[in-house]
Each structure stands twice: as structure tokens, then as C-alpha cells.
C-alpha atoms as a printed R data frame, in Angstrom:
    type eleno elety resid chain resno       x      y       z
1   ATOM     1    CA   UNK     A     1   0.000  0.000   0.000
2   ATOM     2    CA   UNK     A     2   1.469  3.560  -1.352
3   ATOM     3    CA   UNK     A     3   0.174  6.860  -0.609
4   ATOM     4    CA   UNK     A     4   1.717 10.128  -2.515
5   ATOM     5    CA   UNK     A     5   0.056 13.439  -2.116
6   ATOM     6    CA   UNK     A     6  -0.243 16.558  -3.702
7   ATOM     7    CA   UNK     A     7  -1.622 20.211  -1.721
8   ATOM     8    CA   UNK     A     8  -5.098 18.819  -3.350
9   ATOM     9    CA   UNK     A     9  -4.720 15.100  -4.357
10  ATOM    10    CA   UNK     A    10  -4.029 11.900  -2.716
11  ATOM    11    CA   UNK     A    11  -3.710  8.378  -3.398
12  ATOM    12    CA   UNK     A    12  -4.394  5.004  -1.379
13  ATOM    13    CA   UNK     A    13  -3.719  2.209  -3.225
14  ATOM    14    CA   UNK     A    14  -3.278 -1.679  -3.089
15  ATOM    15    CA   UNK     A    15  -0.608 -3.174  -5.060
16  ATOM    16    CA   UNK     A    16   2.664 -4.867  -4.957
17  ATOM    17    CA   UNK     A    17   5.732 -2.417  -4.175
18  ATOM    18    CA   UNK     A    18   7.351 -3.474  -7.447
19  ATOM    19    CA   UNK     A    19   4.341 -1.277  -9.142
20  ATOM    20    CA   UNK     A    20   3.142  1.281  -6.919
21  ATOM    21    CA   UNK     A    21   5.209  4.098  -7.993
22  ATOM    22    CA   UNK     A    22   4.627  3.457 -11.276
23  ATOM    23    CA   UNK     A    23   0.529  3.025 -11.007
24  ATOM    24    CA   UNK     A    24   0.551  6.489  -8.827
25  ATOM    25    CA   UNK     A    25   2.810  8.088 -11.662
26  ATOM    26    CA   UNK     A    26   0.085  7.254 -13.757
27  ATOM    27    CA   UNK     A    27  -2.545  8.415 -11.268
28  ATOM    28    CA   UNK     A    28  -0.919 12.060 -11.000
29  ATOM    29    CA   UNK     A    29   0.156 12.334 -15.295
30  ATOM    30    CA   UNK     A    30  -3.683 12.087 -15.842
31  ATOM    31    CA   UNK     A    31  -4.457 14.795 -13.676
32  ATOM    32    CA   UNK     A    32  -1.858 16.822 -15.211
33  ATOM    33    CA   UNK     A    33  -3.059 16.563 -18.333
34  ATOM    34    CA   UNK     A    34  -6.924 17.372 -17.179
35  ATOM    35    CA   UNK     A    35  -4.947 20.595 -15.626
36  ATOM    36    CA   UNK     A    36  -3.228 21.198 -18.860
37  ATOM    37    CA   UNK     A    37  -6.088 21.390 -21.052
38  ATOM    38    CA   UNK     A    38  -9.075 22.846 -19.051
39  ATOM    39    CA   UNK     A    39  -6.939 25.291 -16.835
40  ATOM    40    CA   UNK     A    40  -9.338 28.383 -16.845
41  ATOM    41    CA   UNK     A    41  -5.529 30.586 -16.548
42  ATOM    42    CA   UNK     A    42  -3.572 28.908 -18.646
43  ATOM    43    CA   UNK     A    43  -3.733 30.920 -22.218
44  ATOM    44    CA   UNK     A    44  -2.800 27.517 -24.043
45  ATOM    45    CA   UNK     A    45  -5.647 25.222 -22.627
46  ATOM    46    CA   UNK     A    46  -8.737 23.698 -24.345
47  ATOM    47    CA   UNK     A    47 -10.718 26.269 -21.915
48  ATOM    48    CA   UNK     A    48  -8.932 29.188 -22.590
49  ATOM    49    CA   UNK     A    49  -9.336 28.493 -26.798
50  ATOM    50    CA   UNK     A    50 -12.890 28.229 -26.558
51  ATOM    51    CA   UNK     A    51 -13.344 31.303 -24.419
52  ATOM    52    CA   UNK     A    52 -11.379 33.415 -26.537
53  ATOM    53    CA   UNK     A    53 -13.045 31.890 -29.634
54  ATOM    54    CA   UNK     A    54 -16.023 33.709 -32.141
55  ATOM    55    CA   UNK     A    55 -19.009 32.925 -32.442
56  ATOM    56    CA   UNK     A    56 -20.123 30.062 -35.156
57  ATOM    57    CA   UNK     A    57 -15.799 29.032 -34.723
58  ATOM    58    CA   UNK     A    58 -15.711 25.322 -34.857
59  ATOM    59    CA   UNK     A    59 -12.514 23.747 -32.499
60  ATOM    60    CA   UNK     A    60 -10.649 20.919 -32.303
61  ATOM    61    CA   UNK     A    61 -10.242 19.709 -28.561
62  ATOM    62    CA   UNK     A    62  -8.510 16.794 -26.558
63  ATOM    63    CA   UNK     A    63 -11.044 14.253 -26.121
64  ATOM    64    CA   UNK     A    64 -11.046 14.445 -22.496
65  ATOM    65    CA   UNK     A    65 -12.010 18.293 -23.092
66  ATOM    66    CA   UNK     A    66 -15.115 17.337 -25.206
67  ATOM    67    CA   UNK     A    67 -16.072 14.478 -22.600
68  ATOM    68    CA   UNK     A    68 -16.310 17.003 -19.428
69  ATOM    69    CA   UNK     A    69 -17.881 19.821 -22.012
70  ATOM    70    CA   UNK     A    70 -20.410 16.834 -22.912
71  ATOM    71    CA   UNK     A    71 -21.193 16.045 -19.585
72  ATOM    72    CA   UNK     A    72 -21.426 19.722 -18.712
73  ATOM    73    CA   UNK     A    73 -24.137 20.132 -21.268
74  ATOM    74    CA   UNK     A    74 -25.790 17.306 -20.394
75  ATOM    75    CA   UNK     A    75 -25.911 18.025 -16.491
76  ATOM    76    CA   UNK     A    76 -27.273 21.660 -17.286
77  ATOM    77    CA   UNK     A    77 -30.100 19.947 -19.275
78  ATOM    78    CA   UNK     A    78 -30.566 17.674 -16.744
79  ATOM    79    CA   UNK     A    79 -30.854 20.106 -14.105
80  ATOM    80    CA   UNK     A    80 -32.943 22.264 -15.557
81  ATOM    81    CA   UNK     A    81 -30.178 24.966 -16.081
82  ATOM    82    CA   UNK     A    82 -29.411 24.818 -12.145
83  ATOM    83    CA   UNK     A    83 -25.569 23.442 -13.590
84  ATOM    84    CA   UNK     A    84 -23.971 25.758 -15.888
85  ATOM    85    CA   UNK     A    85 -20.136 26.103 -17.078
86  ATOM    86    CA   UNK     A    86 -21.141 29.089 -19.001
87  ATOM    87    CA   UNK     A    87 -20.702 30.898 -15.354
88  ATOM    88    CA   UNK     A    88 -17.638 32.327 -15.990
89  ATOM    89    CA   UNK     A    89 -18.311 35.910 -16.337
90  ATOM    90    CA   UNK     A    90 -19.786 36.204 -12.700
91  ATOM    91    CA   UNK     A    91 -16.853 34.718 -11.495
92  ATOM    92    CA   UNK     A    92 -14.315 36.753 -12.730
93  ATOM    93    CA   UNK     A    93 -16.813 39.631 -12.093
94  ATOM    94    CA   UNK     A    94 -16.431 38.763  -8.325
95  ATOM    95    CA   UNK     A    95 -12.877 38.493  -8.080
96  ATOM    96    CA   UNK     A    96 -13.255 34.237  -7.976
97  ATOM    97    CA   UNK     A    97 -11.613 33.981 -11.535
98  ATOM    98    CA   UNK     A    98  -8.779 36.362 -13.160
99  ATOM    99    CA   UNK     A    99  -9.959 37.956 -16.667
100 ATOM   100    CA   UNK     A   100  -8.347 35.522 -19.534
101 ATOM   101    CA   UNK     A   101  -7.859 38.816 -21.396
102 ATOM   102    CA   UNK     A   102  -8.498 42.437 -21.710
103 ATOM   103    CA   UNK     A   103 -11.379 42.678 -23.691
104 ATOM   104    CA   UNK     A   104 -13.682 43.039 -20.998
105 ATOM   105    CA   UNK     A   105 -16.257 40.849 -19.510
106 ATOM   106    CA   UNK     A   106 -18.867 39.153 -21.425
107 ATOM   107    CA   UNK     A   107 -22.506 39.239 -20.614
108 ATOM   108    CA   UNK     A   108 -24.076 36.829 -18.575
109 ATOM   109    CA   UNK     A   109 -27.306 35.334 -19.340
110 ATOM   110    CA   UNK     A   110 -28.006 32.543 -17.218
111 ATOM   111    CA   UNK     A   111 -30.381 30.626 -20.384
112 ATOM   112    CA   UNK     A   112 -27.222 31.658 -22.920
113 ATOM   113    CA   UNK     A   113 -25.575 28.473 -25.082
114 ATOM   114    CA   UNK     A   114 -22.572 29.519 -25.054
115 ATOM   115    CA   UNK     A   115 -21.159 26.431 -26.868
116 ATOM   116    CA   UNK     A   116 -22.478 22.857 -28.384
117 ATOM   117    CA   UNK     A   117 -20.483 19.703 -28.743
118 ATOM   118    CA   UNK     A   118 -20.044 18.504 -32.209
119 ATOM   119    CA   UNK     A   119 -19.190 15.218 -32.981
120 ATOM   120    CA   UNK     A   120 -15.958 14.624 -30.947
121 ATOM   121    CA   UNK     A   121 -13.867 16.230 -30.851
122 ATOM   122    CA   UNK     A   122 -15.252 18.991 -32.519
123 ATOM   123    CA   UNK     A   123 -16.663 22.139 -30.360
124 ATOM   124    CA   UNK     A   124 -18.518 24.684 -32.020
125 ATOM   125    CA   UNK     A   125 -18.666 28.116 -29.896
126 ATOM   126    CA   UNK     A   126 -22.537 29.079 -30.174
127 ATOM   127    CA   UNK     A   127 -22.474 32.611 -28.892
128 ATOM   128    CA   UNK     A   128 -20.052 35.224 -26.903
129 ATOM   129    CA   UNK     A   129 -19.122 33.993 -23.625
130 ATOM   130    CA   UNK     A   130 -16.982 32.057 -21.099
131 ATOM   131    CA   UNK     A   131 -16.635 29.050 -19.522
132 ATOM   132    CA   UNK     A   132 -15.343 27.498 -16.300
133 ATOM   133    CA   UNK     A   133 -15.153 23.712 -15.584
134 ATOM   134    CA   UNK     A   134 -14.110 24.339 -12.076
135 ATOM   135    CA   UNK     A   135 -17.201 22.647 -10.638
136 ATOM   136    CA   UNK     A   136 -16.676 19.404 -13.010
137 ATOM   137    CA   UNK     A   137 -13.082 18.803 -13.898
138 ATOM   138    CA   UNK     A   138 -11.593 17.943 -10.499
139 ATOM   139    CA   UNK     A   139 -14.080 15.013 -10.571
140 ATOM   140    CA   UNK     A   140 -13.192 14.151 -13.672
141 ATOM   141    CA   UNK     A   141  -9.272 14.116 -12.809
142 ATOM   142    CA   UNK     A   142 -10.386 11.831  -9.844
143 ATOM   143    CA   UNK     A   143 -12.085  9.281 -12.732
144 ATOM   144    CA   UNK     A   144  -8.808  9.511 -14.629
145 ATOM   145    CA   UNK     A   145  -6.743  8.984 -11.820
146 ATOM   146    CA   UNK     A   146  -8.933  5.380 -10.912
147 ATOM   147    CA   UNK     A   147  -8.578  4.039 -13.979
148 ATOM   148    CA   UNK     A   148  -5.007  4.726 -14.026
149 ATOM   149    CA   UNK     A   149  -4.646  2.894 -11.056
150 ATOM   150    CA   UNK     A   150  -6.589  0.142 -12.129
151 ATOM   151    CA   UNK     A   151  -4.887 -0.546 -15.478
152 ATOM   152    CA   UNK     A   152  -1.677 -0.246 -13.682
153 ATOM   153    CA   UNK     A   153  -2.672 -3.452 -11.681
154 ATOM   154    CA   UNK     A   154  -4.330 -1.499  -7.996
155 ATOM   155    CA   UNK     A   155  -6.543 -3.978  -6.246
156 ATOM   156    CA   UNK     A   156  -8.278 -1.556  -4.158
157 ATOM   157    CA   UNK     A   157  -7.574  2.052  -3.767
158 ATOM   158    CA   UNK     A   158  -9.143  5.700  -2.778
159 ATOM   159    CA   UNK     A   159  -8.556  9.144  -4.666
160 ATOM   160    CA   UNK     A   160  -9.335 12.136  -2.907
161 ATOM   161    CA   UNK     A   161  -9.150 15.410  -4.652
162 ATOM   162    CA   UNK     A   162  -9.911 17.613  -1.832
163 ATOM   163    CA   UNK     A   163 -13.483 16.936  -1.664
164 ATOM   164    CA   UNK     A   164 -14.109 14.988  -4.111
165 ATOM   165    CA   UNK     A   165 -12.672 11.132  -3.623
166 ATOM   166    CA   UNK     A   166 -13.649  7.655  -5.452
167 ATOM   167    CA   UNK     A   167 -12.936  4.586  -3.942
168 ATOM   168    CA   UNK     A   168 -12.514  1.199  -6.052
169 ATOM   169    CA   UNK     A   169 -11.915 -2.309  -5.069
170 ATOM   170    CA   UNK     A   170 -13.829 -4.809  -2.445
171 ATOM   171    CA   UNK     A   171 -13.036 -2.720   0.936
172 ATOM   172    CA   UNK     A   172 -14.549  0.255   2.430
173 ATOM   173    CA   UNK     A   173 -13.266  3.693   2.686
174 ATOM   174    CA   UNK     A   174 -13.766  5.627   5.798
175 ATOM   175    CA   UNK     A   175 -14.351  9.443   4.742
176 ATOM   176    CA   UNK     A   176 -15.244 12.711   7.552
177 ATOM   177    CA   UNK     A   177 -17.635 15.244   5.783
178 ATOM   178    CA   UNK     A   178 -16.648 18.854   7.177
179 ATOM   179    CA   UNK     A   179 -19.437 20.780  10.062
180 ATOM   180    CA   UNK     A   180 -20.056 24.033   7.665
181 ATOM   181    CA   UNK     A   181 -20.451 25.790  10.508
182 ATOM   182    CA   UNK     A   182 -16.858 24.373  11.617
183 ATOM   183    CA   UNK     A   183 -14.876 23.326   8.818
184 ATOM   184    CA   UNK     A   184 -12.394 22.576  10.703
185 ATOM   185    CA   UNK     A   185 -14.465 19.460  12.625
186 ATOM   186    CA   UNK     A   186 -16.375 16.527  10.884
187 ATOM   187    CA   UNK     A   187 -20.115 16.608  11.022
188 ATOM   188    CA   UNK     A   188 -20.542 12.999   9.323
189 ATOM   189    CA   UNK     A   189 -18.850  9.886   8.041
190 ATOM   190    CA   UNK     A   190 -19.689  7.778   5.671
191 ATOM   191    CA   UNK     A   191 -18.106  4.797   4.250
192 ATOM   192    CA   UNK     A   192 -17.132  4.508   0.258
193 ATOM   193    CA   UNK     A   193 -17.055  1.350  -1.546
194 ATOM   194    CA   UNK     A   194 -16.370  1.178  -5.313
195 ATOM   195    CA   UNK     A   195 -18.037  4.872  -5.767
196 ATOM   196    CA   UNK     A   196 -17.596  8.174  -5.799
197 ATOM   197    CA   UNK     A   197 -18.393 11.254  -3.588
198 ATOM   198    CA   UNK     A   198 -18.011 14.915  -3.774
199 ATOM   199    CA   UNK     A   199 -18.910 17.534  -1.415
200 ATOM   200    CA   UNK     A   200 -19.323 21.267  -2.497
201 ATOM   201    CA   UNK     A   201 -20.290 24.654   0.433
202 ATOM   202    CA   UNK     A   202 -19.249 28.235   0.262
203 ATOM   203    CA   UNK     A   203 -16.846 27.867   2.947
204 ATOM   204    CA   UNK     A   204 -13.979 28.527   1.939
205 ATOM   205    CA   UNK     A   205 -14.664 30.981  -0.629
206 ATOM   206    CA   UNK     A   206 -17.313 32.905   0.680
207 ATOM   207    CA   UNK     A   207 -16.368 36.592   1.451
208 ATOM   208    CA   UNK     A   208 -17.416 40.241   0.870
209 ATOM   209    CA   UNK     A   209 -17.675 41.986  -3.027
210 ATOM   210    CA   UNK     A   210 -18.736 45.191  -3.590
211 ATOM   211    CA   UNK     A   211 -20.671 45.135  -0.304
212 ATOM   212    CA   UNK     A   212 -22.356 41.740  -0.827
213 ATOM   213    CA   UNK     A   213 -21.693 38.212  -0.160
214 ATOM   214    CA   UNK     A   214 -20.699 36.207  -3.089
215 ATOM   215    CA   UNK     A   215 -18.628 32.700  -3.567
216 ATOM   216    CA   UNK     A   216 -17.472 30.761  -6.125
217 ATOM   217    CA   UNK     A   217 -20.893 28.945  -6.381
218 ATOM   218    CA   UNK     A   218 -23.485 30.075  -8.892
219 ATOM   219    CA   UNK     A   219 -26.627 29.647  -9.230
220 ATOM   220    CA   UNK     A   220 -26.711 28.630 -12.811
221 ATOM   221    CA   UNK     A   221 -30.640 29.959 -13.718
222 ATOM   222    CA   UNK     A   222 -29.996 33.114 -12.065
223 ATOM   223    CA   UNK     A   223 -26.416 33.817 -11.573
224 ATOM   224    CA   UNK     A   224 -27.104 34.813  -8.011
225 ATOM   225    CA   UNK     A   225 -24.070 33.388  -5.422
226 ATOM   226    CA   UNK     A   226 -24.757 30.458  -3.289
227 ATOM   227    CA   UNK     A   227 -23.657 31.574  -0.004
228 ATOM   228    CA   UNK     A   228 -25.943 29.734   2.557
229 ATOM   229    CA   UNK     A   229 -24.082 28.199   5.691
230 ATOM   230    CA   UNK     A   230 -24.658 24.282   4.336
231 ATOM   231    CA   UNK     A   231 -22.654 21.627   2.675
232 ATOM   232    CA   UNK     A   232 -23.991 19.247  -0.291
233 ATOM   233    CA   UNK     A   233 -22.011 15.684  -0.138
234 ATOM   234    CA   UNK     A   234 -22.872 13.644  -3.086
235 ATOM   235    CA   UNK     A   235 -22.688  9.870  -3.856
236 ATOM   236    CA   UNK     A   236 -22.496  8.304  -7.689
237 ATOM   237    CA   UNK     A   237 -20.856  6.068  -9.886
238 ATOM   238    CA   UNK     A   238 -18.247  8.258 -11.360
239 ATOM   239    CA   UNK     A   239 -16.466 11.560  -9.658
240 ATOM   240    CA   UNK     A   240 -17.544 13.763 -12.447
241 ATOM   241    CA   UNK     A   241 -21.459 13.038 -12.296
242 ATOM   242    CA   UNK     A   242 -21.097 13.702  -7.930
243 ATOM   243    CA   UNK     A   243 -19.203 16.780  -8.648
244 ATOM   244    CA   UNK     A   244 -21.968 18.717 -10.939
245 ATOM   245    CA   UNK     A   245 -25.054 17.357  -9.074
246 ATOM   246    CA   UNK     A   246 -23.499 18.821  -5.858
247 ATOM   247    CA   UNK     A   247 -23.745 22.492  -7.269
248 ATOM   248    CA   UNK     A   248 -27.692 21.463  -8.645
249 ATOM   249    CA   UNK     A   249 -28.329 20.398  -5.182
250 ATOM   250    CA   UNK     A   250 -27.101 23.644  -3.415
251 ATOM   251    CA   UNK     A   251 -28.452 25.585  -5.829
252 ATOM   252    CA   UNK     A   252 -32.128 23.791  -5.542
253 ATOM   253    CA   UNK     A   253 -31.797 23.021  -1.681
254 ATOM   254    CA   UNK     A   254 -33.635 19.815  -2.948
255 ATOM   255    CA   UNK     A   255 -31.461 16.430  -1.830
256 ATOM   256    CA   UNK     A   256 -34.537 14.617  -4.194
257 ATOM   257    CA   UNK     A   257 -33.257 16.661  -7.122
258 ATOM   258    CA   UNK     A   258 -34.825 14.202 -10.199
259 ATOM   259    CA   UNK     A   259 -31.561 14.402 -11.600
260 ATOM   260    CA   UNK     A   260 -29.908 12.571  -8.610
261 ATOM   261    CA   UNK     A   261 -32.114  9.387  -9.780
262 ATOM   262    CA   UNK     A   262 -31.201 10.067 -12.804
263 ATOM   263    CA   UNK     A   263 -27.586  9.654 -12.508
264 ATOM   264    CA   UNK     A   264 -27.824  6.777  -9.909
265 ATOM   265    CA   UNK     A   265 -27.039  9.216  -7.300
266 ATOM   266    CA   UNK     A   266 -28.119 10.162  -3.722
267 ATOM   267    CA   UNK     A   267 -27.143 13.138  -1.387
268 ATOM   268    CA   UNK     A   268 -27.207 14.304   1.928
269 ATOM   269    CA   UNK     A   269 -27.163 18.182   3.225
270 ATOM   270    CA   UNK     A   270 -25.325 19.405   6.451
């Protein structure tokens, strides 16, 4: 058993000594590459092409780019709009996200297309506008990471992203879900087997803009910041799917979102 960790990622893993550095090497070159090409700051990412991209351009991503901005688009239909990447402006608006450039902030309309996924992996941008993957990717690198591990020969093993972790393998995973009136003390545990589970509250980023309280949690119909005093934990199949559905179910208060059921999922509120 190996662990390695990063200021935001760890690995657990089960596997002979002879192959553990080489299946967390793995692990940690997928999430490099996830931070590589949908880096919001980086001027040379997947992200930071489409943002800066016209209107009716048509762009040629990594696959792993058009998989999250697939599964973006189809968690924002799902959710009625609740999940949107096309956030962006409001973000950099309140400080949350630096401006990619110095053309000035776009618009935002909470009901905008901002982009629509050809067939891979083709991108077409749909209108002016940015995006931000923030509330996706990381559970996405944690889905990369797991199968990493697994081709690499991992019996068992636990990712944890900061918040968002995925367990694989026949044995549980013990895991402490903040107080978010005390993040600093647990309010639950849980136990993870072979699934995934992300957590998402305003914590941490919560603070004071222009005399108001904003985070770096949109509301995706409105554009208003989600600032309540609760945390969302999320259970699914995949890291990616938890991630999204925790912003829908902060944003709708409603741990019976239908699109929890709809992704094989289940949440709890603190």
C-alpha cells in the first residue's frame, strides 16, 4: 500500500511495491493533463481556446475536453439549467476567476448556449461567452486517476481530490464530511465502496464583493451566489457526475433533485 500526495490530491492504493510508484505516476500524469487542457488561466488550454473563440468558430479539442464539455451540457439539461459552465463571467466579475484577457467581460445570461459539442472532438462556440469547468473537472481528474490505477494493476484504492474522492476495489473507505459551521471538525462519516463522492459549500470561498456576499458557487438559472451556511455531499458512480449534481443540489436546496435518480445518485445536506 502507497500513498503520494499533492496540496489537493491523494492516493491510497493496493498493489505490490514493485508497481506502486509506477501506477501512482500514472494516477498524477492524468491529472496533469486534465490541468493542462481545461486550466481556466492557462492561455494555451482547451478552456482558454474556446473562451477566446467567435461565435459560429468550430474547435478541435482533446477528447477528455469534449467528454467534461459533454457532460457539462448534459448536467445543465438535466438540471434544468441549475448546472452551468457558461458561469464564468460572474466569477471573474467577483474576483473568484482572473480575466483571460483584456477585452472586458462578457454578458451573462443565465439561459445563454454559449457552446455545443459537435461530434468529438469537434466544439462549435454558439455565442459570446466564457466558460469554467471548475465545478466538473476535479471530478473528472479523480475518474482519470482510478482508472489509471486500475490498469496499472491497484486492487483496491481511494482518490481524494480535496473533496471529491472515489474509492474502487472490495473494501470500504472511511471518509469525515466537514461541520459548515466548523470546517475545521467533521459533522458525518460515511463509508465509500467502489463509488464516488463529492462535497461542495461556500466555505472557503465565501467573502465580501462590492458590499455583498458572493462565492465561487453560482446559481446557474440566475447567476445569483450560493452563499448559505450548508454543505452538499454527493454519492455516484463516477467523480464527475457527484461533482456537478453537488452544485444542482445547493443551488435547488432539494437532496430529491430528479436528476440525482437520474444519474444513480443520492445526497445528503449538512
Amino acid at each position: 500500500m502507497i500513498r503520494r500526495a499533492q496540496p489537493w490530491l491523494g492516493t491510497l492504493v493496493d498493489i505490490t511495491a514493485d508497481g506502486a510508484q509506477q501506477a501512482v505516476s500514472l494516477a498524477f500524469a492524468e491529472v496533469a493533463l486534465v490541468h493542462r487542457l481545461m486550466s481556466f488561466h492557462d492561455a494555451a488550454s482547451d478552456i482558454s481556446r474556446l473562451n477566446r473563440a467567435a461565435p459560429d468558430d468550430v474547435l478541435e479539442v482533446h477528447p477528455h475536453t469534449w467528454q467534461v464539455l459533454q457532460l457539462a451540457a448534459q448536467m445543465a439539461e438535466l438540471s434544468q439549467g441549475l448546472f452551468n459552465i457558461a458561469c464564468a463571467p460572474r466569477l471573474v466579475d467577483w474576483l473568484c476567476l482572473p480575466p483571460p484577457n483584456d477585452a472586458g467581460i462578457p454578458a451573462y445570461q443565465p439561459s445563454l448556449a454559449v457552446y455545443h459539442c459537435e461530434q468529438g472532438p469537434l466544439v462549435r462556440k454558439l455565442a459570446h461567452g466564457w466558460v469554467d469547468v471548475g465545478g466538473i473537472v476535479k471530478g473528472y481528474a479523480v475518474d482519470l486517476a482510478v482508472e489509471a490505477l486500475q490498469r496499472a494493476g491497484a486492487a483496491s484504492g481511494c482518490v481524494n481530490a480535496g473533496g471529491d474522492l472515489r474509492g474502487f476495489g472490495d473494501r470500504d473507505w472511511p471518509v469525515a464530511v466537514r461541520d459548515p459551521m466548523a470546517p475545521g471538525r467533521a459533522a458525518a462519516q460515511v463509508l465509500l465502496r467502489d463509488e464516488a463522492l463529492a462535497t461542495s459549500a461556500a466555505y472557503f470561498s465565501a467573502r465580501q464583493h462590492d458590499g455583498r456576499a458572493v462565492s465561487a458557487l453560482v446559481d446557474g438559472r440566475s447567476g445569483e451566489p450560493l452563499v448559505d451556511s450548508i454543505s452538499v455531499s454527493v454519492r455516484a458512480p463516477r467523480c464527475a457526475v457527484a461533482d456537478a449534481l453537488t452544485k444542482v443540489v445547493l443551488a435547488s436546496g432539494d437532496a430529491q433533485h430528479p436528476a440525482l435518480a437520474a444519474s444513480q445518485a443520492s445526497a445528503f445536506i449538512i
